[in-house]
Amino acid sequence: MRSNRRGVAVLAALISVLACAPTDESPSPAGHRAGAPGIGDPDFPRDGNGGYDVAHYDVVIDYTPASKRLEGVTTIEAAATHGLSAFNLDLAGLDVHEVTVDDSPATFTRQGDELTVRPAGPIDERDRFTVKVSYAGTPNAADASADLGTYGFLPTPDGAFVASEPNGSKTWFPANDHPADKATFDFTITVPAGLTALANGERAGQPTTTGGKTTFRWRERHPMVTYLATATLGKFELREGRTPGGIPNLAAADPRFSSTLDGLYTTSAEVTDYWATVFGPYPFGSTGGVVDDYAAGYALENQTKPLYGGFNPDESIIVHELAHQWFGNSLSIKRWKDLWLNEGFATYAEWLWSERKGRRTAETTFKKFHSRPATDPIWSYPPGRAKPGDLFNLSIYTRGAMTLHAVRRAVGDQTFFALLRAWATEHRYGHVTTDQFIELAERMSGKDLGALFDAWLFQPRRPA
Ligand code: TRP
Ligand code: ZN
């Protein structure tokens, strides 16, 4: 493949000399041009990149908590979606030492969080290529999404708490850092002996220790968005086994939270098995969770291993993060404006859990929120269009969940639960949009739900 491309490269170079040195912006006569610096999400114009699709990330990192130094080699397998003379990766901070494309040295430049790679020869449309980036430094936290504080690769007293939603993966590995591009992942994480590194998916072999360092290998074989990647590391106590339904289950807790370990393990198992009966088969190879001593005060639904920051997770937050494994993780949004498809569903799952446990019904919770005065901020923020500067507004969660309850009221329980299951099944491992959900709800109910969705998702006022 490579030698073939070299031939093309030589030809392209010849043609370009004859055609008088094309710039990157103008396509070469052979149709190669620079990939765009953004994937096309107008709310986050520099997130992700154009011109290629990632199939796989191989993330190899060595982290020393005492010095906060990270050394990394990330190898990305991708396919060109148009002819490429150059392409971008997202990377924030860190020093890049070397970049190769298909094992040949490539030149690179950096500007803000964009790493531009120029391969020795152009890449043809649909060609697969492998880009390898060697880098090192101290990761900086990201904080662009303002309303949830800092995120990314965050140091703890004994390691790192790694929670990257919405675009913090670029703080620890070069990536096409936007949920519109999903890929499989391998992680190889080396830490001082005595510490444990926890990444997504399942173990790929037992840890190995040499020279005072231990290397952990994890593999996520199902497609995953970059913001769900984790390499949380430090001192951990582990409990491993299977859920009663047979899904591998791993709970980990920082020693400061060792009293949470059994509850986390048992509740995660019960909840995973239960959601599989409601939403359809569990989409991934394992479940569980990680409690770390980082006082985030919130949790992130990292694929297969939700991460809880500095508190003892109660049933409702475990219920929420595990519902995300279906809604947000298996089904991913293509644009951040559709975030209610993640948060509204995970919040509604909390209401369903409470109802099922014989506590408050979803109807009661719905009424409680609906009785908030017309001046309450959730009524002026329509959840069907998340705002980039206020992505995780309470309305996305609460009014998003209320939208689902309004649908349930309109179509009845039988159709509603069939709808949730069909939604999760039809788009398993794929991407979704709000329009697709509205279409499916209308198709399955045979009802025109346009006015309902418009009032609940798009109007800046309290629906009647
Ligand atoms: N998706 C998380 C939830 O609702 C919230 C969240 C967004 C988050 N960005 C984060 C948590 C960054 C931790 C770090 O469950
Ligand atoms: Zn959530």
Short mmCIF file of C-alpha atoms and ligand atoms in Angstrom, two decimals:
data_model
loop_
_atom_site.label_atom_id
_atom_site.label_comp_id
_atom_site.label_asym_id
_atom_site.label_seq_id
_atom_site.Cartn_x
_atom_site.Cartn_y
_atom_site.Cartn_z
CA MET A 1 0.00 0.00 0.00
CA ARG A 2 2.80 2.31 1.01
CA SER A 3 5.00 1.77 -2.05
CA ASN A 4 1.94 2.19 -4.24
CA ARG A 5 1.24 5.50 -2.56
CA ARG A 6 4.90 6.55 -2.98
CA GLY A 7 4.54 6.03 -6.69
CA VAL A 8 1.47 8.20 -6.66
CA ALA A 9 3.33 10.73 -4.52
CA VAL A 10 6.15 10.99 -7.01
CA LEU A 11 3.65 11.43 -9.82
CA ALA A 12 1.72 14.00 -7.83
CA ALA A 13 4.91 15.89 -7.04
CA LEU A 14 5.84 15.92 -10.72
CA ILE A 15 2.42 17.11 -11.74
CA SER A 16 2.45 19.80 -9.06
CA VAL A 17 5.81 21.11 -10.27
CA LEU A 18 4.41 21.30 -13.78
CA ALA A 19 1.21 22.89 -12.48
CA CYS A 20 3.19 25.42 -10.46
CA ALA A 21 3.23 24.52 -6.74
CA PRO A 22 -0.34 24.30 -5.48
CA THR A 23 -1.03 25.57 -1.97
CA ASP A 24 -2.62 23.31 0.63
CA GLU A 25 -5.96 25.01 0.32
CA SER A 26 -6.23 24.42 -3.40
CA PRO A 27 -6.50 20.77 -4.35
CA SER A 28 -3.58 19.33 -6.26
CA PRO A 29 -4.33 18.09 -9.77
CA ALA A 30 -4.47 14.60 -8.25
CA GLY A 31 -7.17 15.81 -5.82
CA HIS A 32 -5.15 15.94 -2.62
CA ARG A 33 -5.74 18.77 -0.15
CA ALA A 34 -5.29 19.51 3.53
CA GLY A 35 -7.88 18.02 5.87
CA ALA A 36 -10.04 20.61 7.67
CA PRO A 37 -9.00 21.62 11.22
CA GLY A 38 -12.51 20.77 12.51
CA ILE A 39 -14.90 17.87 11.94
CA GLY A 40 -17.80 20.18 11.12
CA ASP A 41 -19.57 20.84 14.42
CA PRO A 42 -20.38 24.57 14.16
CA ASP A 43 -20.55 24.88 17.98
CA PHE A 44 -17.01 23.51 18.37
CA PRO A 45 -15.40 24.50 15.06
CA ARG A 46 -11.89 23.30 15.95
CA ASP A 47 -12.88 20.00 17.58
CA GLY A 48 -12.12 16.88 15.61
CA ASN A 49 -10.71 17.17 12.11
CA GLY A 50 -11.72 16.62 8.50
CA GLY A 51 -10.45 14.30 5.80
CA TYR A 52 -10.17 11.01 7.64
CA ASP A 53 -11.94 8.51 9.88
CA VAL A 54 -10.11 6.82 12.73
CA ALA A 55 -10.55 3.05 13.01
CA HIS A 56 -8.24 2.37 15.96
CA TYR A 57 -6.12 4.12 18.60
CA ASP A 58 -3.17 2.41 20.22
CA VAL A 59 -2.35 4.61 23.22
CA VAL A 60 0.92 3.80 25.01
CA ILE A 61 1.71 5.99 27.98
CA ASP A 62 4.15 6.05 30.87
CA TYR A 63 3.15 8.32 33.76
CA THR A 64 5.10 9.29 36.86
CA PRO A 65 2.81 10.89 39.46
CA ALA A 66 5.71 12.41 41.46
CA SER A 67 6.88 14.51 38.51
CA LYS A 68 3.50 14.62 36.69
CA ARG A 69 5.39 13.69 33.54
CA LEU A 70 3.69 11.72 30.80
CA GLU A 71 5.53 10.04 27.94
CA GLY A 72 3.37 8.77 25.14
CA VAL A 73 3.34 7.06 21.79
CA THR A 74 -0.05 7.01 20.12
CA THR A 75 -0.55 5.09 16.90
CA ILE A 76 -3.69 5.82 14.93
CA GLU A 77 -5.12 3.74 12.11
CA ALA A 78 -7.33 5.83 9.87
CA ALA A 79 -8.84 5.96 6.40
CA ALA A 80 -8.77 9.07 4.22
CA THR A 81 -12.21 10.41 3.29
CA HIS A 82 -10.64 12.59 0.60
CA GLY A 83 -7.18 12.81 -0.92
CA LEU A 84 -4.86 14.29 1.73
CA SER A 85 -1.74 16.40 1.36
CA ALA A 86 -1.82 17.04 5.12
CA PHE A 87 -4.20 16.46 8.03
CA ASN A 88 -4.70 17.58 11.60
CA LEU A 89 -4.89 15.88 14.97
CA ASP A 90 -6.08 17.55 18.17
CA LEU A 91 -3.40 17.80 20.87
CA ALA A 92 -3.23 20.31 23.74
CA GLY A 93 0.14 21.11 25.28
CA LEU A 94 2.80 18.35 25.46
CA ASP A 95 5.92 18.31 23.27
CA VAL A 96 5.82 16.32 20.06
CA HIS A 97 9.11 14.57 19.33
CA GLU A 98 8.36 12.62 16.20
CA VAL A 99 5.56 11.85 13.76
CA THR A 100 5.57 9.08 11.18
CA VAL A 101 2.98 8.15 8.59
CA ASP A 102 3.14 4.53 7.45
CA ASP A 103 6.57 4.32 9.10
CA SER A 104 8.03 7.22 7.10
CA PRO A 105 8.99 10.44 8.89
CA ALA A 106 6.41 13.19 8.46
CA THR A 107 6.83 16.89 9.11
CA PHE A 108 4.50 18.61 11.54
CA THR A 109 3.55 22.03 12.86
CA ARG A 110 1.50 23.13 15.85
CA GLN A 111 -0.94 25.95 16.32
CA GLY A 112 -3.14 26.13 19.41
CA ASP A 113 -4.58 22.65 19.91
CA GLU A 114 -4.05 21.66 16.27
CA LEU A 115 -1.20 19.39 15.27
CA THR A 116 -0.80 19.48 11.48
CA VAL A 117 0.90 16.46 9.95
CA ARG A 118 2.33 16.51 6.46
CA PRO A 119 3.17 13.01 5.27
CA ALA A 120 6.14 12.47 2.94
CA GLY A 121 3.70 11.71 0.13
CA PRO A 122 -0.01 12.45 -0.29
CA ILE A 123 -2.65 9.96 0.79
CA ASP A 124 -5.32 8.93 -1.68
CA GLU A 125 -9.03 8.99 -0.92
CA ARG A 126 -10.13 5.81 0.92
CA ASP A 127 -6.53 4.71 1.57
CA ARG A 128 -5.83 3.43 5.05
CA PHE A 129 -2.83 4.95 6.79
CA THR A 130 -1.11 4.71 10.15
CA VAL A 131 0.12 7.79 11.97
CA LYS A 132 2.39 7.44 14.98
CA VAL A 133 3.02 10.38 17.33
CA SER A 134 5.72 10.35 20.04
CA TYR A 135 5.24 13.04 22.67
CA ALA A 136 5.90 13.95 26.31
CA GLY A 137 5.27 16.57 28.95
CA THR A 138 2.95 17.49 31.80
CA PRO A 139 -0.71 17.35 30.76
CA ASN A 140 -2.66 20.57 31.28
CA ALA A 141 -6.27 20.42 32.38
CA ALA A 142 -8.89 21.58 29.91
CA ASP A 143 -11.67 23.90 31.02
CA ALA A 144 -13.38 25.19 27.89
CA SER A 145 -16.82 23.81 28.70
CA ALA A 146 -16.89 26.23 31.64
CA ASP A 147 -19.90 24.85 33.48
CA LEU A 148 -18.27 21.69 34.82
CA GLY A 149 -14.87 23.02 35.86
CA THR A 150 -11.71 21.34 34.66
CA TYR A 151 -11.48 18.02 32.88
CA GLY A 152 -8.97 15.90 31.00
CA PHE A 153 -5.94 14.20 32.56
CA LEU A 154 -6.06 15.52 36.13
CA PRO A 155 -3.39 14.77 38.77
CA THR A 156 -4.43 13.24 42.11
CA PRO A 157 -2.22 12.74 45.21
CA ASP A 158 -1.30 9.24 43.98
CA GLY A 159 -1.92 9.30 40.23
CA ALA A 160 -4.42 10.73 37.76
CA PHE A 161 -8.18 11.05 37.39
CA VAL A 162 -8.97 10.93 33.68
CA ALA A 163 -12.37 12.32 32.62
CA SER A 164 -12.39 13.99 29.22
CA GLU A 165 -15.93 15.00 28.25
CA PRO A 166 -16.43 16.98 26.08
CA ASN A 167 -13.03 17.49 24.45
CA GLY A 168 -10.27 16.74 26.97
CA SER A 169 -8.78 13.64 25.36
CA LYS A 170 -6.40 15.90 23.48
CA THR A 171 -4.80 16.73 26.87
CA TRP A 172 -3.28 13.23 26.98
CA PHE A 173 -3.25 11.74 23.48
CA PRO A 174 -3.42 13.08 19.92
CA ALA A 175 -6.90 12.38 18.60
CA ASN A 176 -9.76 13.18 16.32
CA ASP A 177 -11.33 14.57 19.47
CA HIS A 178 -15.04 14.77 18.68
CA PRO A 179 -17.81 12.18 19.24
CA ALA A 180 -18.60 12.05 15.49
CA ASP A 181 -15.60 9.71 15.02
CA LYS A 182 -15.70 6.43 16.96
CA ALA A 183 -12.89 3.88 17.06
CA THR A 184 -11.62 0.86 18.97
CA PHE A 185 -8.80 1.33 21.50
CA ASP A 186 -5.77 -0.42 22.94
CA PHE A 187 -4.13 1.04 26.04
CA THR A 188 -0.69 0.21 27.40
CA ILE A 189 -0.10 2.15 30.61
CA THR A 190 3.11 2.05 32.64
CA VAL A 191 3.13 3.36 36.21
CA PRO A 192 5.41 3.04 39.26
CA ALA A 193 5.09 -0.45 40.75
CA GLY A 194 2.37 -0.56 43.41
CA LEU A 195 -0.04 1.59 41.42
CA THR A 196 -2.87 0.36 39.19
CA ALA A 197 -3.90 1.76 35.79
CA LEU A 198 -7.54 1.40 34.74
CA ALA A 199 -8.59 1.98 31.15
CA ASN A 200 -11.66 1.04 29.14
CA GLY A 201 -12.66 -2.44 28.14
CA GLU A 202 -11.04 -5.61 29.34
CA ARG A 203 -7.52 -6.66 30.25
CA ALA A 204 -5.26 -7.67 27.38
CA GLY A 205 -2.96 -9.89 29.41
CA GLN A 206 -1.76 -9.69 32.99
CA PRO A 207 0.27 -6.70 34.23
CA THR A 208 4.04 -7.06 33.95
CA THR A 209 6.57 -5.48 36.31
CA THR A 210 10.21 -4.68 35.51
CA GLY A 211 12.62 -2.09 36.89
CA GLY A 212 10.17 -0.78 39.46
CA LYS A 213 7.44 -0.12 36.91
CA THR A 214 4.26 -2.00 36.08
CA THR A 215 2.58 -2.06 32.69
CA PHE A 216 -1.17 -2.57 32.36
CA ARG A 217 -2.87 -3.44 29.08
CA TRP A 218 -6.53 -2.83 28.33
CA ARG A 219 -8.54 -3.24 25.15
CA GLU A 220 -11.89 -1.70 24.21
CA ARG A 221 -12.98 -3.77 21.23
CA HIS A 222 -16.28 -1.93 20.72
CA PRO A 223 -16.39 1.48 19.05
CA MET A 224 -15.85 4.32 21.49
CA VAL A 225 -15.84 8.11 21.28
CA THR A 226 -12.66 9.84 22.44
CA TYR A 227 -14.21 11.62 25.44
CA LEU A 228 -15.02 8.27 27.07
CA ALA A 229 -11.40 7.10 27.02
CA THR A 230 -9.73 6.86 30.43
CA ALA A 231 -6.41 5.89 31.92
CA THR A 232 -7.23 6.56 35.55
CA LEU A 233 -4.31 5.46 37.70
CA GLY A 234 -3.15 5.43 41.30
CA LYS A 235 -3.63 3.26 44.36
CA PHE A 236 -6.73 1.12 43.95
CA GLU A 237 -8.49 -1.76 45.63
CA LEU A 238 -10.25 -4.01 43.16
CA ARG A 239 -13.15 -6.40 43.22
CA GLU A 240 -13.75 -8.50 40.14
CA GLY A 241 -16.25 -11.12 39.08
CA ARG A 242 -19.42 -11.34 37.06
CA THR A 243 -22.90 -9.91 37.40
CA PRO A 244 -25.63 -12.47 38.14
CA GLY A 245 -26.49 -12.12 34.42
CA GLY A 246 -22.93 -13.13 33.48
CA ILE A 247 -21.30 -9.81 32.49
CA PRO A 248 -17.71 -9.34 33.71
CA ASN A 249 -17.78 -6.73 36.48
CA LEU A 250 -14.87 -4.75 37.89
CA ALA A 251 -15.13 -2.25 40.72
CA ALA A 252 -12.15 -0.19 41.87
CA ALA A 253 -11.85 2.23 44.74
CA ASP A 254 -9.08 4.47 45.97
CA PRO A 255 -8.08 3.30 49.49
CA ARG A 256 -9.67 6.47 50.91
CA PHE A 257 -12.97 5.12 49.55
CA SER A 258 -12.48 1.43 50.25
CA SER A 259 -15.79 1.33 52.13
CA THR A 260 -17.54 2.04 48.80
CA LEU A 261 -16.03 -0.92 46.94
CA ASP A 262 -18.63 -3.59 47.73
CA GLY A 263 -21.60 -1.28 47.21
CA LEU A 264 -20.19 -0.09 43.90
CA TYR A 265 -19.59 -3.66 42.77
CA THR A 266 -23.00 -5.00 43.80
CA THR A 267 -25.10 -2.06 42.65
CA SER A 268 -23.27 -1.83 39.30
CA ALA A 269 -24.02 -5.51 38.72
CA GLU A 270 -27.70 -5.23 39.62
CA VAL A 271 -28.18 -2.08 37.55
CA THR A 272 -26.34 -3.39 34.46
CA ASP A 273 -28.42 -6.57 34.45
CA TYR A 274 -31.64 -4.62 34.95
CA TRP A 275 -31.01 -2.11 32.16
CA ALA A 276 -30.26 -5.03 29.85
CA THR A 277 -33.85 -6.22 30.41
CA VAL A 278 -35.24 -2.75 29.66
CA PHE A 279 -32.95 -1.28 26.96
CA GLY A 280 -31.75 -4.53 25.34
CA PRO A 281 -28.53 -6.55 25.71
CA TYR A 282 -25.59 -4.80 27.38
CA PRO A 283 -23.50 -3.38 24.52
CA PHE A 284 -20.00 -3.91 25.93
CA GLY A 285 -17.68 -6.65 27.20
CA SER A 286 -17.66 -5.63 30.87
CA THR A 287 -19.22 -3.29 33.41
CA GLY A 288 -18.23 -1.77 36.76
CA GLY A 289 -16.92 1.55 38.02
CA VAL A 290 -14.05 3.45 39.59
CA VAL A 291 -14.14 5.70 42.68
CA ASP A 292 -11.09 7.96 42.87
CA ASP A 293 -9.95 10.51 45.44
CA TYR A 294 -10.34 13.50 43.13
CA ALA A 295 -12.94 15.89 44.52
CA ALA A 296 -14.79 16.43 41.25
CA GLY A 297 -18.13 15.91 42.94
CA TYR A 298 -19.47 14.42 39.74
CA ALA A 299 -19.16 11.30 37.64
CA LEU A 300 -18.43 10.47 34.03
CA GLU A 301 -19.81 7.49 32.11
CA ASN A 302 -16.40 6.31 30.78
CA GLN A 303 -17.13 3.29 28.58
CA THR A 304 -17.31 0.07 30.68
CA LYS A 305 -15.88 1.94 33.71
CA PRO A 306 -17.82 4.99 34.90
CA LEU A 307 -15.65 7.23 37.05
CA TYR A 308 -16.88 8.76 40.32
CA GLY A 309 -14.92 11.72 41.60
CA GLY A 310 -14.37 11.91 45.33
CA PHE A 311 -17.63 10.65 46.82
CA ASN A 312 -19.47 7.48 47.68
CA PRO A 313 -21.73 6.94 44.66
CA ASP A 314 -25.35 6.33 45.59
CA GLU A 315 -27.72 4.13 43.64
CA SER A 316 -29.13 6.92 41.50
CA ILE A 317 -25.79 8.11 40.12
CA ILE A 318 -24.73 4.53 39.32
CA VAL A 319 -28.08 4.08 37.59
CA HIS A 320 -27.40 7.25 35.58
CA GLU A 321 -23.85 6.40 34.51
CA LEU A 322 -24.75 2.84 33.55
CA ALA A 323 -27.79 3.98 31.53
CA HIS A 324 -25.25 6.05 29.56
CA GLN A 325 -23.60 2.82 28.41
CA TRP A 326 -26.62 2.48 26.11
CA PHE A 327 -27.46 6.19 25.66
CA GLY A 328 -24.30 8.18 24.97
CA ASN A 329 -21.79 5.36 24.68
CA SER A 330 -23.27 2.67 22.41
CA LEU A 331 -25.44 5.35 20.75
CA SER A 332 -23.38 8.51 20.33
CA ILE A 333 -24.28 12.00 19.31
CA LYS A 334 -22.95 13.43 16.06
CA ARG A 335 -23.23 17.03 17.26
CA TRP A 336 -23.03 18.45 20.77
CA LYS A 337 -26.33 20.29 20.29
CA ASP A 338 -28.07 16.89 20.66
CA LEU A 339 -26.62 16.24 24.14
CA TRP A 340 -30.10 15.74 25.64
CA LEU A 341 -30.07 12.35 23.83
CA ASN A 342 -27.39 11.39 26.38
CA GLU A 343 -28.30 13.31 29.53
CA GLY A 344 -32.08 13.37 29.20
CA PHE A 345 -32.14 9.59 28.75
CA ALA A 346 -29.72 8.89 31.63
CA THR A 347 -31.73 11.19 33.90
CA TYR A 348 -35.01 9.56 32.88
CA ALA A 349 -33.39 6.21 33.71
CA GLU A 350 -32.99 7.48 37.30
CA TRP A 351 -36.73 8.22 37.40
CA LEU A 352 -37.52 4.77 36.02
CA TRP A 353 -35.30 3.11 38.61
CA SER A 354 -36.98 4.93 41.46
CA GLU A 355 -40.40 3.95 40.08
CA ARG A 356 -39.39 0.34 39.75
CA LYS A 357 -38.09 0.28 43.34
CA GLY A 358 -41.52 1.39 44.53
CA ARG A 359 -40.29 4.84 45.50
CA ARG A 360 -41.31 8.00 43.65
CA THR A 361 -42.92 7.37 40.24
CA ALA A 362 -41.67 9.08 37.10
CA GLU A 363 -45.06 10.81 36.90
CA THR A 364 -44.53 12.35 40.36
CA THR A 365 -41.02 13.50 39.49
CA PHE A 366 -42.29 14.94 36.21
CA LYS A 367 -45.01 16.88 38.06
CA LYS A 368 -42.57 18.12 40.65
CA PHE A 369 -40.36 19.65 37.94
CA HIS A 370 -43.31 20.87 35.89
CA SER A 371 -44.55 22.85 38.88
CA ARG A 372 -41.40 24.97 38.86
CA PRO A 373 -42.46 28.59 38.24
CA ALA A 374 -42.54 29.91 34.68
CA THR A 375 -39.50 32.04 35.54
CA ASP A 376 -37.32 29.01 36.42
CA PRO A 377 -34.18 28.88 34.21
CA ILE A 378 -35.04 25.39 32.89
CA TRP A 379 -37.94 26.95 30.96
CA SER A 380 -35.78 29.51 29.16
CA TYR A 381 -33.21 26.91 28.06
CA PRO A 382 -34.71 24.61 25.38
CA PRO A 383 -32.89 21.29 25.83
CA GLY A 384 -33.12 20.21 22.19
CA ARG A 385 -30.35 22.63 21.34
CA ALA A 386 -27.49 22.49 23.84
CA LYS A 387 -25.51 25.74 24.00
CA PRO A 388 -21.74 25.37 23.57
CA GLY A 389 -20.96 27.72 26.48
CA ASP A 390 -23.46 26.00 28.79
CA LEU A 391 -23.49 22.43 27.54
CA PHE A 392 -24.33 20.70 30.82
CA ASN A 393 -27.14 23.02 31.89
CA LEU A 394 -29.69 21.40 34.24
CA SER A 395 -32.31 21.73 31.49
CA ILE A 396 -30.40 19.25 29.28
CA TYR A 397 -30.80 16.70 32.09
CA THR A 398 -34.15 17.53 33.63
CA ARG A 399 -36.19 18.99 30.81
CA GLY A 400 -34.62 16.33 28.59
CA ALA A 401 -36.01 13.66 30.93
CA MET A 402 -39.36 15.45 31.09
CA THR A 403 -39.50 15.32 27.28
CA LEU A 404 -39.27 11.53 27.45
CA HIS A 405 -41.97 11.40 30.08
CA ALA A 406 -44.20 13.61 27.92
CA VAL A 407 -43.67 11.11 25.08
CA ARG A 408 -44.53 8.25 27.43
CA ARG A 409 -47.76 9.99 28.42
CA ALA A 410 -48.65 10.55 24.76
CA VAL A 411 -47.91 7.05 23.42
CA GLY A 412 -48.58 4.83 26.44
CA ASP A 413 -46.24 2.54 28.36
CA GLN A 414 -46.19 -0.33 25.91
CA THR A 415 -45.14 1.76 22.90
CA PHE A 416 -42.82 3.90 25.02
CA PHE A 417 -40.73 1.01 26.36
CA ALA A 418 -40.68 -0.63 22.92
CA LEU A 419 -39.43 2.70 21.59
CA LEU A 420 -36.55 2.93 24.09
CA ARG A 421 -35.50 -0.58 23.22
CA ALA A 422 -35.82 -0.12 19.45
CA TRP A 423 -33.83 3.13 19.68
CA ALA A 424 -30.98 1.39 21.52
CA THR A 425 -31.09 -1.63 19.20
CA GLU A 426 -31.38 0.06 15.81
CA HIS A 427 -28.48 2.43 16.47
CA ARG A 428 -26.27 0.14 18.54
CA TYR A 429 -22.61 1.30 18.26
CA GLY A 430 -23.67 4.10 15.91
CA HIS A 431 -24.52 7.79 15.81
CA VAL A 432 -27.87 9.44 16.44
CA THR A 433 -29.65 12.76 15.98
CA THR A 434 -32.74 14.29 17.58
CA ASP A 435 -34.60 14.12 14.25
CA GLN A 436 -34.03 10.37 14.11
CA PHE A 437 -35.55 9.94 17.57
CA ILE A 438 -38.60 12.01 16.68
CA GLU A 439 -39.07 9.98 13.49
CA LEU A 440 -38.85 6.67 15.32
CA ALA A 441 -41.28 7.84 18.02
CA GLU A 442 -43.77 8.91 15.37
CA ARG A 443 -43.34 5.74 13.34
CA MET A 444 -43.79 3.43 16.33
CA SER A 445 -46.73 5.31 17.82
CA GLY A 446 -48.40 6.22 14.53
CA LYS A 447 -48.89 9.69 16.03
CA ASP A 448 -47.87 13.16 14.95
CA LEU A 449 -45.63 14.21 17.83
CA GLY A 450 -44.27 17.34 16.17
CA ALA A 451 -45.99 19.79 18.50
CA LEU A 452 -45.02 17.82 21.61
CA PHE A 453 -41.33 17.67 20.70
CA ASP A 454 -41.33 21.30 19.61
CA ALA A 455 -42.80 22.49 22.91
CA TRP A 456 -40.54 20.32 25.09
CA LEU A 457 -37.27 20.56 23.17
CA PHE A 458 -37.25 23.81 21.30
CA GLN A 459 -39.42 26.49 22.92
CA PRO A 460 -37.94 28.88 25.54
CA ARG A 461 -40.99 28.59 27.78
CA ARG A 462 -42.75 26.09 30.01
CA PRO A 463 -44.84 23.65 28.00
CA ALA A 464 -48.53 23.57 28.96
N1 TRP B 1 -21.66 13.26 31.47
C1 TRP B 1 -21.46 13.45 32.90
C2 TRP B 1 -22.76 12.95 33.53
O1 TRP B 1 -23.79 13.56 33.46
C3 TRP B 1 -21.14 14.87 33.29
C4 TRP B 1 -19.83 15.39 32.77
C5 TRP B 1 -19.62 16.14 31.67
C6 TRP B 1 -18.54 15.20 33.33
N2 TRP B 1 -18.29 16.40 31.52
C7 TRP B 1 -17.62 15.86 32.51
C8 TRP B 1 -18.07 14.54 34.44
C9 TRP B 1 -16.26 15.85 32.79
C10 TRP B 1 -16.72 14.51 34.70
C11 TRP B 1 -15.81 15.18 33.87
O2 TRP B 1 -22.80 11.87 34.02
ZN ZN B 2 -24.93 12.00 32.46
#
